[in-house]
Short mmCIF file of C-alpha atoms in Angstrom, two decimals:
data_model
loop_
_atom_site.label_atom_id
_atom_site.label_comp_id
_atom_site.label_asym_id
_atom_site.label_seq_id
_atom_site.Cartn_x
_atom_site.Cartn_y
_atom_site.Cartn_z
CA MET L 1 -71.32 -70.98 85.16
CA SER L 2 -70.33 -70.72 81.51
CA ALA L 3 -70.27 -67.39 79.75
CA PRO L 4 -73.13 -66.63 77.32
CA ARG L 5 -72.44 -67.61 73.72
CA ILE L 6 -72.45 -64.62 71.41
CA GLY L 7 -73.23 -65.32 67.77
CA ALA L 8 -73.81 -69.03 68.47
CA GLU L 9 -74.97 -71.38 65.75
CA PRO L 10 -78.71 -72.14 65.57
CA SER L 11 -79.91 -75.28 67.23
CA ARG L 12 -80.46 -78.49 65.33
CA THR L 13 -84.23 -77.95 65.27
CA ALA L 14 -83.84 -74.41 63.94
CA ARG L 15 -81.49 -75.59 61.20
CA LEU L 16 -83.96 -78.31 60.23
CA VAL L 17 -86.84 -75.84 60.04
CA ILE L 18 -84.78 -73.43 57.92
CA LEU L 19 -83.75 -76.27 55.61
CA ILE L 20 -87.36 -77.42 55.16
CA VAL L 21 -88.66 -73.91 54.45
CA VAL L 22 -85.90 -73.11 51.96
CA GLY L 23 -86.32 -76.54 50.36
CA LEU L 24 -90.04 -75.96 49.86
CA VAL L 25 -89.37 -72.57 48.27
CA PHE L 26 -87.20 -74.31 45.66
CA VAL L 27 -88.99 -77.64 45.30
CA VAL L 28 -92.63 -76.49 45.03
CA PRO L 29 -92.15 -74.39 41.84
CA LEU L 30 -90.02 -77.14 40.27
CA ALA L 31 -92.63 -79.76 41.14
CA ALA L 32 -95.37 -77.57 39.67
CA MET L 33 -93.37 -77.18 36.45
CA PHE L 34 -92.78 -80.93 36.27
CA GLN L 35 -96.48 -81.61 36.84
CA PHE L 36 -97.35 -79.17 34.05
CA THR L 37 -95.04 -80.96 31.59
CA LEU L 38 -96.91 -84.22 32.22
CA ARG L 39 -100.34 -82.82 31.37
CA LEU L 40 -102.15 -83.82 28.21
CA ALA L 41 -103.47 -80.93 26.15
CA GLY L 42 -107.28 -80.95 26.28
CA LYS L 43 -107.39 -84.27 28.15
CA SER L 44 -107.25 -85.48 31.70
CA GLY L 45 -104.37 -87.55 32.93
CA TYR L 46 -100.59 -87.43 32.76
CA SER L 47 -98.05 -88.78 30.31
CA PHE L 48 -94.43 -88.41 29.20
CA ILE L 49 -95.51 -87.79 25.62
CA HIS L 50 -94.10 -84.24 25.63
CA TYR L 51 -90.69 -85.56 26.62
CA VAL L 52 -90.82 -88.11 23.79
CA SER L 53 -91.88 -85.46 21.28
CA ILE L 54 -88.63 -83.55 21.87
CA PHE L 55 -86.62 -86.32 20.23
CA HIS L 56 -89.39 -87.62 17.94
CA PRO L 57 -91.52 -84.65 16.83
CA ASP L 58 -94.74 -85.29 14.98
CA PRO L 59 -94.47 -83.99 11.39
CA ALA L 60 -98.26 -83.72 11.16
CA LEU L 61 -98.27 -81.04 13.86
CA GLY L 62 -95.59 -79.01 12.12
CA THR L 63 -93.46 -78.73 15.24
CA ASP L 64 -89.81 -77.83 14.74
CA TYR L 65 -87.45 -77.97 17.71
CA SER L 66 -84.28 -77.35 15.73
CA PRO L 67 -83.98 -73.71 16.98
CA ILE L 68 -83.72 -74.87 20.59
CA TRP L 69 -81.01 -77.42 19.77
CA GLN L 70 -79.11 -74.84 17.75
CA GLY L 71 -79.52 -72.34 20.58
CA ILE L 72 -78.13 -74.82 23.11
CA GLN L 73 -75.16 -75.51 20.84
CA ASN L 74 -74.47 -71.79 20.42
CA SER L 75 -74.76 -71.18 24.18
CA LEU L 76 -72.30 -74.00 24.93
CA VAL L 77 -69.79 -72.52 22.47
CA ILE L 78 -70.22 -69.12 24.11
CA CYS L 79 -69.70 -70.78 27.52
CA VAL L 80 -66.40 -72.28 26.43
CA ILE L 81 -65.09 -69.00 24.98
CA THR L 82 -66.26 -66.98 28.00
CA VAL L 83 -64.63 -69.39 30.44
CA ALA L 84 -61.44 -69.15 28.39
CA ILE L 85 -61.59 -65.35 28.69
CA VAL L 86 -61.97 -65.63 32.46
CA MET L 87 -59.14 -68.15 32.82
CA LEU L 88 -56.70 -66.56 30.36
CA VAL L 89 -57.38 -62.87 30.97
CA LEU L 90 -59.03 -62.24 34.35
CA LEU L 91 -57.19 -64.84 36.45
CA PRO L 92 -53.64 -63.93 35.27
CA THR L 93 -54.45 -60.25 35.70
CA MET L 94 -55.59 -60.78 39.29
CA LEU L 95 -52.46 -62.80 40.08
CA LEU L 96 -50.23 -60.17 38.50
CA VAL L 97 -51.88 -57.37 40.45
CA GLU L 98 -51.69 -59.33 43.70
CA LEU L 99 -48.02 -60.24 43.28
CA ARG L 100 -46.51 -57.23 41.53
CA TYR L 101 -48.89 -54.28 41.67
CA PRO L 102 -50.98 -54.48 44.87
CA ARG L 103 -51.66 -50.74 44.75
CA PHE L 104 -53.88 -51.35 41.70
CA ARG L 105 -56.05 -53.91 43.53
CA ARG L 106 -58.84 -51.42 44.25
CA ILE L 107 -58.85 -50.19 40.68
CA LEU L 108 -59.14 -53.72 39.32
CA GLU L 109 -61.95 -54.49 41.77
CA PHE L 110 -63.84 -51.37 40.71
CA VAL L 111 -63.52 -52.23 37.03
CA CYS L 112 -64.66 -55.83 37.55
CA ILE L 113 -67.62 -54.97 39.80
CA LEU L 114 -68.81 -52.06 37.66
CA PRO L 115 -70.80 -54.14 35.06
CA ILE L 116 -73.19 -55.42 37.74
CA THR L 117 -74.32 -51.85 38.44
CA ILE L 118 -75.21 -51.15 34.80
CA PRO L 119 -78.44 -52.66 33.40
CA SER L 120 -77.98 -55.02 30.47
CA ILE L 121 -80.24 -52.92 28.27
CA VAL L 122 -77.88 -49.97 28.74
CA LEU L 123 -74.85 -52.11 27.92
CA VAL L 124 -76.52 -53.33 24.74
CA VAL L 125 -76.93 -49.75 23.52
CA GLY L 126 -73.17 -49.31 23.85
CA TYR L 127 -72.46 -52.72 22.31
CA VAL L 128 -74.31 -52.04 19.05
CA PRO L 129 -71.70 -49.71 17.48
CA VAL L 130 -68.89 -51.87 18.87
CA TYR L 131 -70.36 -55.02 17.34
CA GLN L 132 -70.57 -53.34 13.97
CA ARG L 133 -66.75 -53.36 14.04
CA VAL L 134 -66.65 -56.86 15.50
CA ALA L 135 -68.91 -58.17 12.73
CA ALA L 136 -66.66 -56.58 10.13
CA VAL L 137 -63.61 -58.39 11.54
CA PHE L 138 -64.92 -61.72 12.91
CA GLY L 139 -68.32 -61.95 11.27
CA SER L 140 -71.72 -62.04 12.96
CA ALA L 141 -71.62 -65.62 14.24
CA PRO L 142 -73.24 -66.26 17.65
CA TRP L 143 -69.87 -67.05 19.28
CA THR L 144 -68.93 -63.38 19.06
CA LEU L 145 -71.38 -62.75 21.90
CA ALA L 146 -68.68 -64.15 24.19
CA PHE L 147 -66.87 -60.78 24.02
CA ALA L 148 -69.94 -59.01 25.41
CA VAL L 149 -70.94 -61.73 27.87
CA GLY L 150 -67.35 -61.82 29.10
CA ILE L 151 -67.89 -58.31 30.47
CA ILE L 152 -71.22 -59.25 32.04
CA VAL L 153 -69.69 -62.17 33.98
CA LEU L 154 -66.77 -60.15 35.38
CA PRO L 155 -68.41 -59.46 38.78
CA TYR L 156 -69.50 -63.09 39.18
CA ALA L 157 -66.08 -64.45 38.24
CA TYR L 158 -64.01 -61.85 40.10
CA ARG L 159 -65.58 -62.16 43.54
CA PRO L 160 -65.00 -65.90 44.24
CA ILE L 161 -61.42 -65.70 42.95
CA ALA L 162 -60.69 -62.59 45.03
CA THR L 163 -62.18 -64.20 48.14
CA ASN L 164 -60.05 -67.29 47.61
CA ILE L 165 -56.89 -65.20 47.18
CA GLN L 166 -57.56 -63.46 50.49
CA ALA L 167 -57.91 -66.84 52.23
CA PHE L 168 -54.19 -67.67 52.00
CA ASP L 169 -50.88 -65.82 51.82
CA LEU L 170 -50.32 -65.78 48.08
CA VAL L 171 -47.19 -63.64 48.15
CA THR L 172 -45.42 -65.72 50.78
CA LEU L 173 -46.17 -69.03 49.07
CA THR L 174 -45.00 -67.70 45.73
CA GLU L 175 -41.77 -66.30 47.16
CA ALA L 176 -41.12 -69.59 48.96
CA ALA L 177 -41.61 -71.57 45.75
CA ARG L 178 -39.37 -69.20 43.81
CA SER L 179 -36.66 -69.31 46.49
CA LEU L 180 -36.63 -73.12 46.20
CA GLY L 181 -35.87 -72.87 42.49
CA ALA L 182 -39.36 -73.21 40.99
CA SER L 183 -40.02 -71.36 37.77
CA TRP L 184 -43.05 -69.12 37.40
CA PRO L 185 -45.12 -71.75 35.49
CA THR L 186 -44.23 -74.38 38.11
CA ALA L 187 -45.07 -72.05 41.00
CA ILE L 188 -48.42 -71.17 39.46
CA ALA L 189 -49.35 -74.75 38.47
CA ARG L 190 -48.16 -76.57 41.60
CA VAL L 191 -48.43 -73.98 44.37
CA ILE L 192 -50.89 -71.21 43.52
CA LEU L 193 -53.64 -72.95 41.52
CA PRO L 194 -54.11 -75.90 43.93
CA ASN L 195 -54.83 -73.39 46.70
CA MET L 196 -57.22 -71.49 44.40
CA ARG L 197 -59.22 -74.48 43.24
CA ARG L 198 -62.38 -73.49 45.08
CA GLY L 199 -62.39 -69.94 43.75
CA VAL L 200 -61.55 -70.97 40.18
CA ILE L 201 -64.21 -73.69 40.04
CA SER L 202 -66.81 -71.35 41.53
CA ALA L 203 -65.93 -68.69 38.95
CA VAL L 204 -66.22 -71.21 36.09
CA PHE L 205 -69.59 -72.57 37.19
CA LEU L 206 -71.03 -69.12 37.85
CA THR L 207 -69.82 -68.04 34.42
CA VAL L 208 -71.58 -70.99 32.80
CA ALA L 209 -74.80 -70.24 34.72
CA VAL L 210 -74.75 -66.57 33.70
CA VAL L 211 -74.08 -67.39 30.04
CA LEU L 212 -76.92 -69.92 29.88
CA GLY L 213 -79.30 -67.38 31.43
CA GLU L 214 -78.31 -64.36 29.32
CA TYR L 215 -81.18 -63.15 27.14
CA THR L 216 -81.04 -59.37 26.71
CA ILE L 217 -77.79 -59.11 24.76
CA ALA L 218 -78.59 -62.05 22.47
CA SER L 219 -82.08 -60.73 21.78
CA PHE L 220 -81.03 -57.18 20.89
CA LEU L 221 -78.13 -58.40 18.76
CA SER L 222 -80.45 -60.89 16.98
CA GLN L 223 -78.54 -64.03 17.91
CA ASN L 224 -79.94 -67.49 18.53
CA THR L 225 -79.02 -68.70 22.01
CA PHE L 226 -80.69 -70.97 24.53
CA GLN L 227 -82.83 -68.22 26.09
CA THR L 228 -83.95 -66.65 22.80
CA ALA L 229 -84.79 -70.08 21.36
CA LEU L 230 -86.69 -70.93 24.54
CA LEU L 231 -88.88 -67.87 24.08
CA LEU L 232 -89.47 -68.80 20.44
CA ILE L 233 -90.48 -72.37 21.30
CA SER L 234 -92.77 -71.21 24.09
CA GLN L 235 -94.96 -69.44 21.53
CA THR L 236 -95.71 -72.72 19.76
CA ASP L 237 -95.30 -75.41 22.44
CA SER L 238 -95.41 -74.29 26.05
CA TYR L 239 -94.92 -77.84 27.35
CA VAL L 240 -91.57 -78.37 25.65
CA ALA L 241 -90.44 -74.87 26.62
CA THR L 242 -91.25 -75.67 30.25
CA ILE L 243 -89.29 -78.92 30.00
CA PHE L 244 -86.17 -77.08 28.85
CA ALA L 245 -86.66 -74.35 31.47
CA LEU L 246 -86.99 -77.00 34.19
CA THR L 247 -83.85 -78.72 32.94
CA ALA L 248 -81.93 -75.43 33.05
CA LEU L 249 -83.04 -74.75 36.64
CA VAL L 250 -82.06 -78.24 37.78
CA PHE L 251 -78.72 -77.85 36.00
CA ALA L 252 -78.07 -74.56 37.81
CA PHE L 253 -78.96 -76.19 41.13
CA VAL L 254 -76.52 -79.04 40.43
CA LEU L 255 -73.80 -76.48 39.68
CA LEU L 256 -74.37 -74.84 43.06
CA VAL L 257 -74.16 -78.21 44.80
CA ILE L 258 -70.90 -78.98 43.00
CA ILE L 259 -69.50 -75.58 44.03
CA GLY L 260 -70.34 -76.32 47.65
CA ARG L 261 -68.87 -79.80 47.39
CA PHE L 262 -65.57 -78.58 45.99
CA GLY L 263 -65.52 -75.87 48.63
CA ALA L 264 -65.72 -78.51 51.36
CA VAL L 265 -62.80 -80.57 49.99
CA ARG L 266 -59.19 -79.79 50.79
CA PRO L 267 -56.55 -79.95 48.04
CA GLY L 268 -55.43 -83.30 49.46
CA GLY L 269 -58.89 -84.78 48.97
CA ARG L 270 -60.11 -84.61 52.57
CA VAL L 271 -63.37 -82.98 53.52
CA LYS L 272 -63.07 -79.97 55.78
CA LYS L 273 -64.74 -80.17 59.17
CA THR L 274 -67.11 -77.25 59.33
CA ARG L 275 -68.00 -77.45 63.01
CA ARG L 276 -66.98 -79.28 66.14
CA PRO L 277 -69.49 -80.98 68.45
CA ARG L 278 -70.21 -79.23 71.68
CA GLY L 279 -68.09 -80.20 74.61
CA THR L 280 -65.20 -81.47 72.48
CA GLU L 281 -63.33 -78.19 72.05
CA PRO L 282 -59.66 -78.69 72.78
CA ARG L 283 -58.55 -77.12 76.02
CA ILE L 284 -55.22 -75.38 76.24
CA PRO L 285 -53.59 -76.11 79.59
CA LEU L 286 -52.58 -73.01 81.46
CA PRO L 287 -49.02 -72.88 82.78
CA THR L 288 -48.75 -73.45 86.51
CA PRO L 289 -47.09 -70.52 88.23
CA THR L 290 -43.79 -71.34 89.91
CA PRO L 291 -43.11 -69.79 93.33
CA ALA L 292 -40.58 -67.01 93.20
CA ARG L 293 -37.33 -67.75 94.90
CA SER L 294 -36.32 -65.38 97.62
CA ALA L 295 -32.91 -63.84 97.23
CA SER L 296 -30.52 -65.26 99.75
#
């Protein structure tokens, strides 16, 4: 009689039910939004006319979608600068602390997780006097929001990288590469980063998702980004605003799928096996005891 399985995986039927329920929670609102974008104002029936009007607006109606395009452009620029801050500041700092100053690991974690505990509205109050100095040095262009958003994304970028670092022996691999004559750039590029691909890609995609969804800071600092432009367009054309909101949600979902896909691929390009079928677990043969020889 086999021993009871503690913490066993759910059965195939249970996994299917969970997948269907979770899928409905995500799909039903998206389907409702898509159905709303196909409606005709004041008429019955469905059409893609609202999608066409995004690229070919009717001058007679006085619709102007230039703010949303400018907001998307500004948000993409902020995404690039924020990702650069994460890759050039946060990632090297975490590697330096892990390799040289491990006693500061808890301090770095506290500093990086702290912004998630502070509401954005409170952070904006502290940003206003700081951005008066920033505007005097760099100007008041929308890309300067990257300095503030870079602090907001610290918890989301820190956690996947830290989890990935804990998944392998960073210190041992680095010392092995250095003992074989590799320079620090070579050790980082060819030994450390390939093993951190999952964490780095997850941090980048989460950073992009947070930047595209940030509204509070841009609104209080009077900057035109994707979210502020979306609110502006929704006051004049709710159909087009829903189209862009639906596109942003689908884009975020695709990012999550890509994160999961990269997490399931080994550095060599092979997909990791997440589970083994029942009954195929390898058995380790037990050594057969040898009879003790009697002393003659």
